[in-house]
mmCIF file with all atom_site columns, C-alpha atoms in Angstrom:
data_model
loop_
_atom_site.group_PDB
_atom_site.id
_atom_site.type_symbol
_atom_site.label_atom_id
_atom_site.label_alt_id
_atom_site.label_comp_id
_atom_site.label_asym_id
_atom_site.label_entity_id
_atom_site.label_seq_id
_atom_site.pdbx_PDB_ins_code
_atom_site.Cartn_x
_atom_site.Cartn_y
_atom_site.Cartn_z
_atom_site.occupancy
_atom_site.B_iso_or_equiv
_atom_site.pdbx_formal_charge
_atom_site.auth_seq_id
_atom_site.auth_comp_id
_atom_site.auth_asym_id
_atom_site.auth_atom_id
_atom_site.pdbx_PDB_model_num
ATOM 1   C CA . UNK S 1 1   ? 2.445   14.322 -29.552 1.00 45.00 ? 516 UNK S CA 1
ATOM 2   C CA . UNK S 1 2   ? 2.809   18.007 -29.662 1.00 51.00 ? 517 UNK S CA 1
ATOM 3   C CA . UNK S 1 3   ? 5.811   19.834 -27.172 1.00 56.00 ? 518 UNK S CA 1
ATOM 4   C CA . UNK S 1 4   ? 4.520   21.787 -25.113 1.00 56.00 ? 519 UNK S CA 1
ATOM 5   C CA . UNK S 1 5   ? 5.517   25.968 -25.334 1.00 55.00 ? 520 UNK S CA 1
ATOM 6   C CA . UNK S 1 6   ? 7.428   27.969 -23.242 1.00 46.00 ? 521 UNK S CA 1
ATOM 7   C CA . UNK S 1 7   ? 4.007   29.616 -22.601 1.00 47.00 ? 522 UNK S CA 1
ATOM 8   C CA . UNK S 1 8   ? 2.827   26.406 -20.654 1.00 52.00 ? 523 UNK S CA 1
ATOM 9   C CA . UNK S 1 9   ? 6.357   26.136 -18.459 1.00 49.00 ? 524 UNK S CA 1
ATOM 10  C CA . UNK S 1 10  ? 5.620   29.963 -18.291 1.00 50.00 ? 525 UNK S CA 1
ATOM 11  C CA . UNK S 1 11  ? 1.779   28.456 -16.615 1.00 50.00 ? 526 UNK S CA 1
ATOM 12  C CA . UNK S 1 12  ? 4.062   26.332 -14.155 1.00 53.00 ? 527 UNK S CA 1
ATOM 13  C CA . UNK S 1 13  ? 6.088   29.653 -13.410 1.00 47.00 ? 528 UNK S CA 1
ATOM 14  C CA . UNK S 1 14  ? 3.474   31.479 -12.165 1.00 47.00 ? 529 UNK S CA 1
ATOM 15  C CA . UNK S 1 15  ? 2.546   28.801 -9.731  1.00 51.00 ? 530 UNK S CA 1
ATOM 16  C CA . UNK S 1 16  ? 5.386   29.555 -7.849  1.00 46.00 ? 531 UNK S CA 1
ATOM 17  C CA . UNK S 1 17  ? 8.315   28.460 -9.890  1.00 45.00 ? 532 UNK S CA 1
ATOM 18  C CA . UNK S 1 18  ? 9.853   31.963 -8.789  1.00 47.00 ? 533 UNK S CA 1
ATOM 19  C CA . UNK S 1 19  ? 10.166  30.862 -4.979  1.00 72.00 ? 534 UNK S CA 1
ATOM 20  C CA . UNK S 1 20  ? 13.190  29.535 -3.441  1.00 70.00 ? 535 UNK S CA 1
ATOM 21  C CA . UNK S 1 21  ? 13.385  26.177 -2.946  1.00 78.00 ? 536 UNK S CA 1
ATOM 22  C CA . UNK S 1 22  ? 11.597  25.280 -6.231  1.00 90.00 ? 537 UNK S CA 1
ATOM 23  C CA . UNK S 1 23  ? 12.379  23.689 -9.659  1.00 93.00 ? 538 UNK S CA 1
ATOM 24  C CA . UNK S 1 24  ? 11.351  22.892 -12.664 1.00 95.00 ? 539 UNK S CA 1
ATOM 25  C CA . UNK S 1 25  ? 12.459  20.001 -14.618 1.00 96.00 ? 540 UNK S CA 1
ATOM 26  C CA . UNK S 1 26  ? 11.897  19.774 -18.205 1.00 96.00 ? 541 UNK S CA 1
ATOM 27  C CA . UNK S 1 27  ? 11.733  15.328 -18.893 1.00 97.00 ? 542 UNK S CA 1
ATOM 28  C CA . UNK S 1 28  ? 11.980  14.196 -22.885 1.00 97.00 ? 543 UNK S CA 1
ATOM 29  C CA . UNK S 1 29  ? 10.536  10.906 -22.748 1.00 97.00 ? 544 UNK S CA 1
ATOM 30  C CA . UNK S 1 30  ? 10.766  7.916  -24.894 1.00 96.00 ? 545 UNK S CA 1
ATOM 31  C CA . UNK S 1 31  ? 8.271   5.252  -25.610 1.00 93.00 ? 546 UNK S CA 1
ATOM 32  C CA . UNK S 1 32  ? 7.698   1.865  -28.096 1.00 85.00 ? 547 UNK S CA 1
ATOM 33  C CA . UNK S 1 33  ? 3.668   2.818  -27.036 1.00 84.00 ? 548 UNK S CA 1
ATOM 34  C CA . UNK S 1 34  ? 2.379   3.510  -29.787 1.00 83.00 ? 549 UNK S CA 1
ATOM 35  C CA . UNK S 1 35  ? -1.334  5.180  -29.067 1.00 85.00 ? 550 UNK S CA 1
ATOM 36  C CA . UNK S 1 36  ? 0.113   8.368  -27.504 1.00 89.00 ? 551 UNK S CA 1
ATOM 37  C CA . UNK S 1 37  ? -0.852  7.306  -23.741 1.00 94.00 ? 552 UNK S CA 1
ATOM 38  C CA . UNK S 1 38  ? 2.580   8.161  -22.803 1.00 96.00 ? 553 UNK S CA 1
ATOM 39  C CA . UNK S 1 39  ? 3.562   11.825 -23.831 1.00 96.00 ? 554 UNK S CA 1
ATOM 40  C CA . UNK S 1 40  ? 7.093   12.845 -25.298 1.00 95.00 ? 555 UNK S CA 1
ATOM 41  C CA . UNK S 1 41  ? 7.736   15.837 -22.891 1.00 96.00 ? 556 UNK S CA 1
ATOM 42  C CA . UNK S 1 42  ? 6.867   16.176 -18.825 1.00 97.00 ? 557 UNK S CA 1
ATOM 43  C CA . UNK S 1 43  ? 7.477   18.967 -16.941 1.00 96.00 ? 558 UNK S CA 1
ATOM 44  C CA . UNK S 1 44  ? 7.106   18.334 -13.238 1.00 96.00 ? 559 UNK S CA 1
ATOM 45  C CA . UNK S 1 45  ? 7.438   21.648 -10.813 1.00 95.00 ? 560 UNK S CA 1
ATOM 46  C CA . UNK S 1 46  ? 9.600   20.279 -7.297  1.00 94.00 ? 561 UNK S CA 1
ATOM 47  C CA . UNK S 1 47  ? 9.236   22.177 -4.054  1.00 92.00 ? 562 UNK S CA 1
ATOM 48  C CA . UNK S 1 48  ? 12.093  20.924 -2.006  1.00 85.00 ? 563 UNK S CA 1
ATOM 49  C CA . UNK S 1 49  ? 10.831  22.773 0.744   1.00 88.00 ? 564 UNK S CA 1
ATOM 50  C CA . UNK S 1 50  ? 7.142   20.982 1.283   1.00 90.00 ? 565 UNK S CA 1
ATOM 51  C CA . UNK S 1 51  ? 8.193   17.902 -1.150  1.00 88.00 ? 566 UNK S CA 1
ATOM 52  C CA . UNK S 1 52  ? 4.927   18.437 -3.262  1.00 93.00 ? 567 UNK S CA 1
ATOM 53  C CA . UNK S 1 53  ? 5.045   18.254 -7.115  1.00 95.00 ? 568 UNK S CA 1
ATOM 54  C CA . UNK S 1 54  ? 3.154   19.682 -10.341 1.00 96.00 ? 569 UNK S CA 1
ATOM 55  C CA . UNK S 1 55  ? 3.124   18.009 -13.479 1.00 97.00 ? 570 UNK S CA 1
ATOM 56  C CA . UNK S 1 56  ? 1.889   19.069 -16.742 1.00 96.00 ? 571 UNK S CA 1
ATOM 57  C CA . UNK S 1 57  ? 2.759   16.948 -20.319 1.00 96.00 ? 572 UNK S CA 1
ATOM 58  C CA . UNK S 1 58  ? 0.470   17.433 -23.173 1.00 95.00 ? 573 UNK S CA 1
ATOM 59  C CA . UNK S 1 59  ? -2.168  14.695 -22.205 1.00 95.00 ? 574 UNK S CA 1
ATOM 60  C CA . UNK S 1 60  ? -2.477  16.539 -18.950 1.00 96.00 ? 575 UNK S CA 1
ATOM 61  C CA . UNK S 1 61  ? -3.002  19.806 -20.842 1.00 94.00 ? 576 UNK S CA 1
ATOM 62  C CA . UNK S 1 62  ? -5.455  18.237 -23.338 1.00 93.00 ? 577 UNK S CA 1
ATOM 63  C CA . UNK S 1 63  ? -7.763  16.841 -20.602 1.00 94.00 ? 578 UNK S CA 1
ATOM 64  C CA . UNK S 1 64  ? -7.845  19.170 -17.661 1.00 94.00 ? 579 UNK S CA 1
ATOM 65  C CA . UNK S 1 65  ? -6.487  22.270 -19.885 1.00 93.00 ? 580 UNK S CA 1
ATOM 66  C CA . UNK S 1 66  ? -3.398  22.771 -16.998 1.00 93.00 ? 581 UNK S CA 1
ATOM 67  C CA . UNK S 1 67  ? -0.691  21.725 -14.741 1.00 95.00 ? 582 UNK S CA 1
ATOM 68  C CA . UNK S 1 68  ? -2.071  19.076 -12.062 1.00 96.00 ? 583 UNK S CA 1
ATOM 69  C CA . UNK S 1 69  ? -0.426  18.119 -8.225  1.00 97.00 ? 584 UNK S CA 1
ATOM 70  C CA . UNK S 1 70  ? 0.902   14.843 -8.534  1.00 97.00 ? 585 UNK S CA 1
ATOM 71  C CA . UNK S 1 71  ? 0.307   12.645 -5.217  1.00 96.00 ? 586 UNK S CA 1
ATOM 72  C CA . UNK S 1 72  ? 4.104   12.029 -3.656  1.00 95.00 ? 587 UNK S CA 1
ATOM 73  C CA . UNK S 1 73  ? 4.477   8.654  -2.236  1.00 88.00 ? 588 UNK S CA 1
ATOM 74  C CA . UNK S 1 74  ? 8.071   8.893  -1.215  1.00 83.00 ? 589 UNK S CA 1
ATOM 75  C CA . UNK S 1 75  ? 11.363  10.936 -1.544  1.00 84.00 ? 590 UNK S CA 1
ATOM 76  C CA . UNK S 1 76  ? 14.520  9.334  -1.112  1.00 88.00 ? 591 UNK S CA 1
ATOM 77  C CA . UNK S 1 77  ? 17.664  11.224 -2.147  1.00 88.00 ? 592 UNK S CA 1
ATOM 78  C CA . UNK S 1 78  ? 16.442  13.446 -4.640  1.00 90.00 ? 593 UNK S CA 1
ATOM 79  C CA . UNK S 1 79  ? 14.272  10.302 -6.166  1.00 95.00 ? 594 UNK S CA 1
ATOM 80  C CA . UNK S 1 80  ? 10.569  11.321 -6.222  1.00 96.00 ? 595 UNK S CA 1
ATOM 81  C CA . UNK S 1 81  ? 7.595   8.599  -6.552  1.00 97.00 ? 596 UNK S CA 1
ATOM 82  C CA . UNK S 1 82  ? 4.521   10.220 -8.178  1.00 97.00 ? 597 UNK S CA 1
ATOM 83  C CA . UNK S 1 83  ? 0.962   9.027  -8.606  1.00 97.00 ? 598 UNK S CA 1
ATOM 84  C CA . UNK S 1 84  ? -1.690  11.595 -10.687 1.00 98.00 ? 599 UNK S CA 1
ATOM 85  C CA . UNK S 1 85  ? -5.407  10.186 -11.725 1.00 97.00 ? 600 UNK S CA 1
ATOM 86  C CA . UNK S 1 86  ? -6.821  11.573 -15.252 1.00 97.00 ? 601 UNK S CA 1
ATOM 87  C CA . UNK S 1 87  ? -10.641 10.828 -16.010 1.00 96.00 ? 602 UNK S CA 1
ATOM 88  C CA . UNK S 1 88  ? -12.145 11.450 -19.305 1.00 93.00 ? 603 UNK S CA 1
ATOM 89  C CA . UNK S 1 89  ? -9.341  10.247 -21.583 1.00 92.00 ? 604 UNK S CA 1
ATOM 90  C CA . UNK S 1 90  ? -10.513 10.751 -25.079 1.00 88.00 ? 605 UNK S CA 1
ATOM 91  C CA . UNK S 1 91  ? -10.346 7.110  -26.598 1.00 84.00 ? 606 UNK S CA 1
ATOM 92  C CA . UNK S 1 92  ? -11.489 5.479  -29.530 1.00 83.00 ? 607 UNK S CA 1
ATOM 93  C CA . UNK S 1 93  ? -14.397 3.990  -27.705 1.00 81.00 ? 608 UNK S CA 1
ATOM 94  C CA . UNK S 1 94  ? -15.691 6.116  -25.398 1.00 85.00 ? 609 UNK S CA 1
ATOM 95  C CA . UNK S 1 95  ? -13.245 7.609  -22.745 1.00 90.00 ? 610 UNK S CA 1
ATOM 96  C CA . UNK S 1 96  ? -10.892 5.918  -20.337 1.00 92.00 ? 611 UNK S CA 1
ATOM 97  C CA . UNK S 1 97  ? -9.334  6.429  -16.608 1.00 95.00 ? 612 UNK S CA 1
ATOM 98  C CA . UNK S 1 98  ? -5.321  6.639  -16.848 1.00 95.00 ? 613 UNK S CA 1
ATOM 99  C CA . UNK S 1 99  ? -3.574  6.168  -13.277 1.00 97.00 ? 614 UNK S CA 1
ATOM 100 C CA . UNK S 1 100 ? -0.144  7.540  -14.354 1.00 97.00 ? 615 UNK S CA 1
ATOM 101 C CA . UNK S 1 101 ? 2.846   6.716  -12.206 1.00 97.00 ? 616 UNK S CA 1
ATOM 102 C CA . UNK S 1 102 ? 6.513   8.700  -12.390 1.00 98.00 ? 617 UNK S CA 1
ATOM 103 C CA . UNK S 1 103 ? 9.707   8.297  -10.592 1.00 97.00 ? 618 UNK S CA 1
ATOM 104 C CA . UNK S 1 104 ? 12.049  11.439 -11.281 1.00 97.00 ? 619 UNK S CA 1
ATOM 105 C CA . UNK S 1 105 ? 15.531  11.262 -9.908  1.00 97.00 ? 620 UNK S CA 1
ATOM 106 C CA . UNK S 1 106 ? 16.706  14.834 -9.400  1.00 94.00 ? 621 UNK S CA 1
ATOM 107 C CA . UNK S 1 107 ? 20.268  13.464 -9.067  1.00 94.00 ? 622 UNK S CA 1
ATOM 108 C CA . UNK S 1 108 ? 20.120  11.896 -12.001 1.00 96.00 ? 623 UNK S CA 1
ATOM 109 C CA . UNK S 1 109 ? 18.086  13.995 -14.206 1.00 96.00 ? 624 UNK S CA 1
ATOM 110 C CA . UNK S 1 110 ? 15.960  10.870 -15.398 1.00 97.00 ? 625 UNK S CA 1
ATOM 111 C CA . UNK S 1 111 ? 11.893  10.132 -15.374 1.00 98.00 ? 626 UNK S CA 1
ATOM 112 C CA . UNK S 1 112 ? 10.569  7.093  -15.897 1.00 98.00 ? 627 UNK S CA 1
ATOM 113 C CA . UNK S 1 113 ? 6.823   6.919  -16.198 1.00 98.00 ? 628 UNK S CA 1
ATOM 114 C CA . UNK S 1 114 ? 3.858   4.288  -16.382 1.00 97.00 ? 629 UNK S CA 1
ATOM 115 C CA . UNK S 1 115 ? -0.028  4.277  -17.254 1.00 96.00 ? 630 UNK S CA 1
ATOM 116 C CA . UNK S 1 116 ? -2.331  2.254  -16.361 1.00 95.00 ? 631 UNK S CA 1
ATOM 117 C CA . UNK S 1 117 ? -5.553  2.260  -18.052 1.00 94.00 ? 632 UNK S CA 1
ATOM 118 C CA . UNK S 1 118 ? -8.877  1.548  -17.440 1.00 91.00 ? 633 UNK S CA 1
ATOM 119 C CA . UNK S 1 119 ? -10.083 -1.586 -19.576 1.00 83.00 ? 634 UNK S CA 1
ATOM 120 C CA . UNK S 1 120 ? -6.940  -1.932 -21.194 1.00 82.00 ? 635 UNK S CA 1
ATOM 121 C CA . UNK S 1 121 ? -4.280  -4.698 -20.757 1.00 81.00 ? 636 UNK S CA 1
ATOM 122 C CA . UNK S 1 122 ? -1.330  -3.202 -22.102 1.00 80.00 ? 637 UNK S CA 1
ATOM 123 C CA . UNK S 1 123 ? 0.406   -0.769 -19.364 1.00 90.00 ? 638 UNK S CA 1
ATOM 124 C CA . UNK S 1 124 ? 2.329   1.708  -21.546 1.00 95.00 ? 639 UNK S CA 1
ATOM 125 C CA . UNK S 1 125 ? 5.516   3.270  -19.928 1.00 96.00 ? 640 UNK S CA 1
ATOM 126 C CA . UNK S 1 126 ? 8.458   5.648  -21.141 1.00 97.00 ? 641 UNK S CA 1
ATOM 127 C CA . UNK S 1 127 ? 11.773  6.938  -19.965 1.00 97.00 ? 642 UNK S CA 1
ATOM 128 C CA . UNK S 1 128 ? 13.965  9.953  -20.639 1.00 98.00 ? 643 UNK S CA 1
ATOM 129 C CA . UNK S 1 129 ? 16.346  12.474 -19.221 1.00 98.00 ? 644 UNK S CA 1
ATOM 130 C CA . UNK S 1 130 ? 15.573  15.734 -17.713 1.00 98.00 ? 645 UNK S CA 1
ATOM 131 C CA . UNK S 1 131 ? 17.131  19.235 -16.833 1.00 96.00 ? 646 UNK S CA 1
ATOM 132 C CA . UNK S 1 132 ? 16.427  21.843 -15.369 1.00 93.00 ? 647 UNK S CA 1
ATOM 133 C CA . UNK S 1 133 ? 14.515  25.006 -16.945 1.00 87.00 ? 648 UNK S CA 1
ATOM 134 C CA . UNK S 1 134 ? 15.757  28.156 -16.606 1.00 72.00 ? 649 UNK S CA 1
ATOM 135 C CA . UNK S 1 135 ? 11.929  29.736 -17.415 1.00 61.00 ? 650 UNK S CA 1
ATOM 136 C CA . UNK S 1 136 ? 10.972  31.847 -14.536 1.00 54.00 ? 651 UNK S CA 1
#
Protein backbone atom coordinates (compact mmCIF):
# COMPACT_ATOMS: atom_id res chain seq x y z
CA UNK A 1 0.00 0.00 0.00
CA UNK A 2 1.48 3.19 -1.17
CA UNK A 3 2.13 6.32 1.71
CA UNK A 4 0.48 8.86 0.99
CA UNK A 5 2.59 12.50 0.07
CA UNK A 6 2.90 15.46 1.84
CA UNK A 7 0.86 16.81 -1.13
CA UNK A 8 -2.30 14.83 0.14
CA UNK A 9 -1.79 16.06 4.09
CA UNK A 10 -1.14 19.38 2.14
CA UNK A 11 -5.19 18.45 0.56
CA UNK A 12 -6.23 18.05 4.37
CA UNK A 13 -4.46 21.53 5.06
CA UNK A 14 -6.38 23.42 2.95
CA UNK A 15 -9.56 22.16 4.46
CA UNK A 16 -8.92 24.05 7.32
CA UNK A 17 -6.00 22.45 9.00
CA UNK A 18 -4.72 26.19 9.42
CA UNK A 19 -7.62 27.12 11.98
CA UNK A 20 -7.29 27.05 15.61
CA UNK A 21 -8.60 24.40 17.28
CA UNK A 22 -7.62 21.83 14.59
CA UNK A 23 -5.18 18.88 14.10
CA UNK A 24 -3.91 16.62 12.10
CA UNK A 25 -2.75 13.29 13.09
CA UNK A 26 -0.59 11.30 10.95
CA UNK A 27 -1.62 7.09 12.17
CA UNK A 28 1.04 4.20 10.80
CA UNK A 29 -1.00 1.25 10.99
CA UNK A 30 -0.27 -2.36 11.24
CA UNK A 31 -2.14 -5.30 9.95
CA UNK A 32 -1.79 -9.51 9.55
CA UNK A 33 -4.74 -8.63 6.58
CA UNK A 34 -3.33 -9.50 3.94
CA UNK A 35 -5.60 -8.13 0.77
CA UNK A 36 -4.82 -4.44 1.47
CA UNK A 37 -8.46 -3.65 3.00
CA UNK A 38 -6.74 -2.07 5.81
CA UNK A 39 -4.22 0.73 4.67
CA UNK A 40 -0.67 1.31 6.30
CA UNK A 41 -1.04 5.14 6.87
CA UNK A 42 -4.39 7.30 8.09
CA UNK A 43 -4.48 10.70 8.44
CA UNK A 44 -7.58 11.90 10.24
CA UNK A 45 -8.06 15.99 10.45
CA UNK A 46 -9.69 16.75 14.41
CA UNK A 47 -11.64 19.92 15.02
CA UNK A 48 -11.75 20.15 18.74
CA UNK A 49 -13.91 22.94 18.43
CA UNK A 50 -17.15 21.23 16.51
CA UNK A 51 -15.74 17.50 17.28
CA UNK A 52 -16.06 16.57 13.48
CA UNK A 53 -13.28 14.56 11.72
CA UNK A 54 -11.67 14.02 8.10
CA UNK A 55 -9.96 11.05 7.14
CA UNK A 56 -8.04 10.25 4.15
CA UNK A 57 -5.61 6.78 3.85
CA UNK A 58 -4.81 5.56 0.46
CA UNK A 59 -8.01 3.35 -0.07
CA UNK A 60 -9.95 6.49 0.61
CA UNK A 61 -7.87 8.35 -1.98
CA UNK A 62 -8.09 5.50 -4.54
CA UNK A 63 -11.93 5.35 -4.44
CA UNK A 64 -13.35 8.79 -3.93
CA UNK A 65 -9.92 10.56 -5.16
CA UNK A 66 -9.93 12.74 -1.50
CA UNK A 67 -10.22 13.23 2.13
CA UNK A 68 -13.84 12.07 3.40
CA UNK A 69 -15.90 13.28 6.96
CA UNK A 70 -15.90 10.44 9.08
CA UNK A 71 -19.36 10.07 11.11
CA UNK A 72 -18.34 10.72 15.08
CA UNK A 73 -20.21 8.52 17.36
CA UNK A 74 -18.65 9.63 20.58
CA UNK A 75 -15.73 11.62 22.20
CA UNK A 76 -14.60 10.80 25.49
CA UNK A 77 -11.32 12.30 26.70
CA UNK A 78 -9.57 12.88 23.66
CA UNK A 79 -10.81 9.17 22.40
CA UNK A 80 -12.73 9.61 19.10
CA UNK A 81 -15.20 6.74 17.66
CA UNK A 82 -15.41 7.01 13.84
CA UNK A 83 -17.67 5.37 11.31
CA UNK A 84 -16.99 6.29 7.23
CA UNK A 85 -18.99 4.14 4.35
CA UNK A 86 -16.88 3.47 0.96
CA UNK A 87 -18.93 2.03 -2.11
CA UNK A 88 -17.29 0.80 -5.16
CA UNK A 89 -14.30 -1.02 -3.66
CA UNK A 90 -12.35 -2.41 -6.50
CA UNK A 91 -12.32 -6.29 -5.75
CA UNK A 92 -11.44 -9.25 -7.48
CA UNK A 93 -15.02 -9.99 -8.27
CA UNK A 94 -16.80 -7.18 -8.93
CA UNK A 95 -16.72 -4.32 -6.27
CA UNK A 96 -17.54 -4.36 -2.60
CA UNK A 97 -19.10 -1.93 0.28
CA UNK A 98 -16.39 -1.41 3.21
CA UNK A 99 -18.03 0.11 6.53
CA UNK A 100 -14.70 1.17 8.14
CA UNK A 101 -14.66 1.83 11.86
CA UNK A 102 -11.63 3.88 13.87
CA UNK A 103 -11.09 4.77 17.40
CA UNK A 104 -8.14 7.43 17.69
CA UNK A 105 -7.04 8.34 21.15
CA UNK A 106 -5.54 11.82 20.96
CA UNK A 107 -4.02 11.19 24.43
CA UNK A 108 -2.50 8.40 23.44
CA UNK A 109 -1.50 8.92 19.96
CA UNK A 110 -2.95 5.39 18.90
CA UNK A 111 -5.71 4.30 16.02
CA UNK A 112 -7.12 1.26 15.89
CA UNK A 113 -9.27 0.53 12.89
CA UNK A 114 -11.81 -2.18 11.48
CA UNK A 115 -13.58 -3.05 8.03
CA UNK A 116 -16.29 -4.64 7.45
CA UNK A 117 -17.06 -5.82 4.09
CA UNK A 118 -19.78 -6.52 2.08
CA UNK A 119 -19.99 -10.41 1.27
CA UNK A 120 -17.00 -11.13 3.04
CA UNK A 121 -16.56 -13.02 6.38
CA UNK A 122 -13.29 -12.03 7.44
CA UNK A 123 -13.41 -8.40 9.23
CA UNK A 124 -9.87 -7.09 8.70
CA UNK A 125 -8.56 -4.59 11.39
CA UNK A 126 -5.12 -2.78 12.18
CA UNK A 127 -3.50 -0.71 14.85
CA UNK A 128 -0.70 1.83 15.08
CA UNK A 129 0.55 4.98 16.68
CA UNK A 130 0.03 8.45 15.59
CA UNK A 131 1.48 12.09 15.91
CA UNK A 132 0.83 14.98 15.11
CA UNK A 133 1.79 16.74 11.63
CA UNK A 134 3.32 19.78 11.57
CA UNK A 135 2.05 20.33 7.58
CA UNK A 136 0.07 23.44 7.47
Amino acid sequence: MKKLSLAAIGVIAVCGAANAGEKIYDCELSSNEKYGWIPDQMIFLVNEDDQSVTVADPIIHNTVGGPISATVRSVKDGKYKLKWTLRNLKARRGSLTGNYQATLDTTKGYVRARANLSGLDNRPSGQGACKISNAK
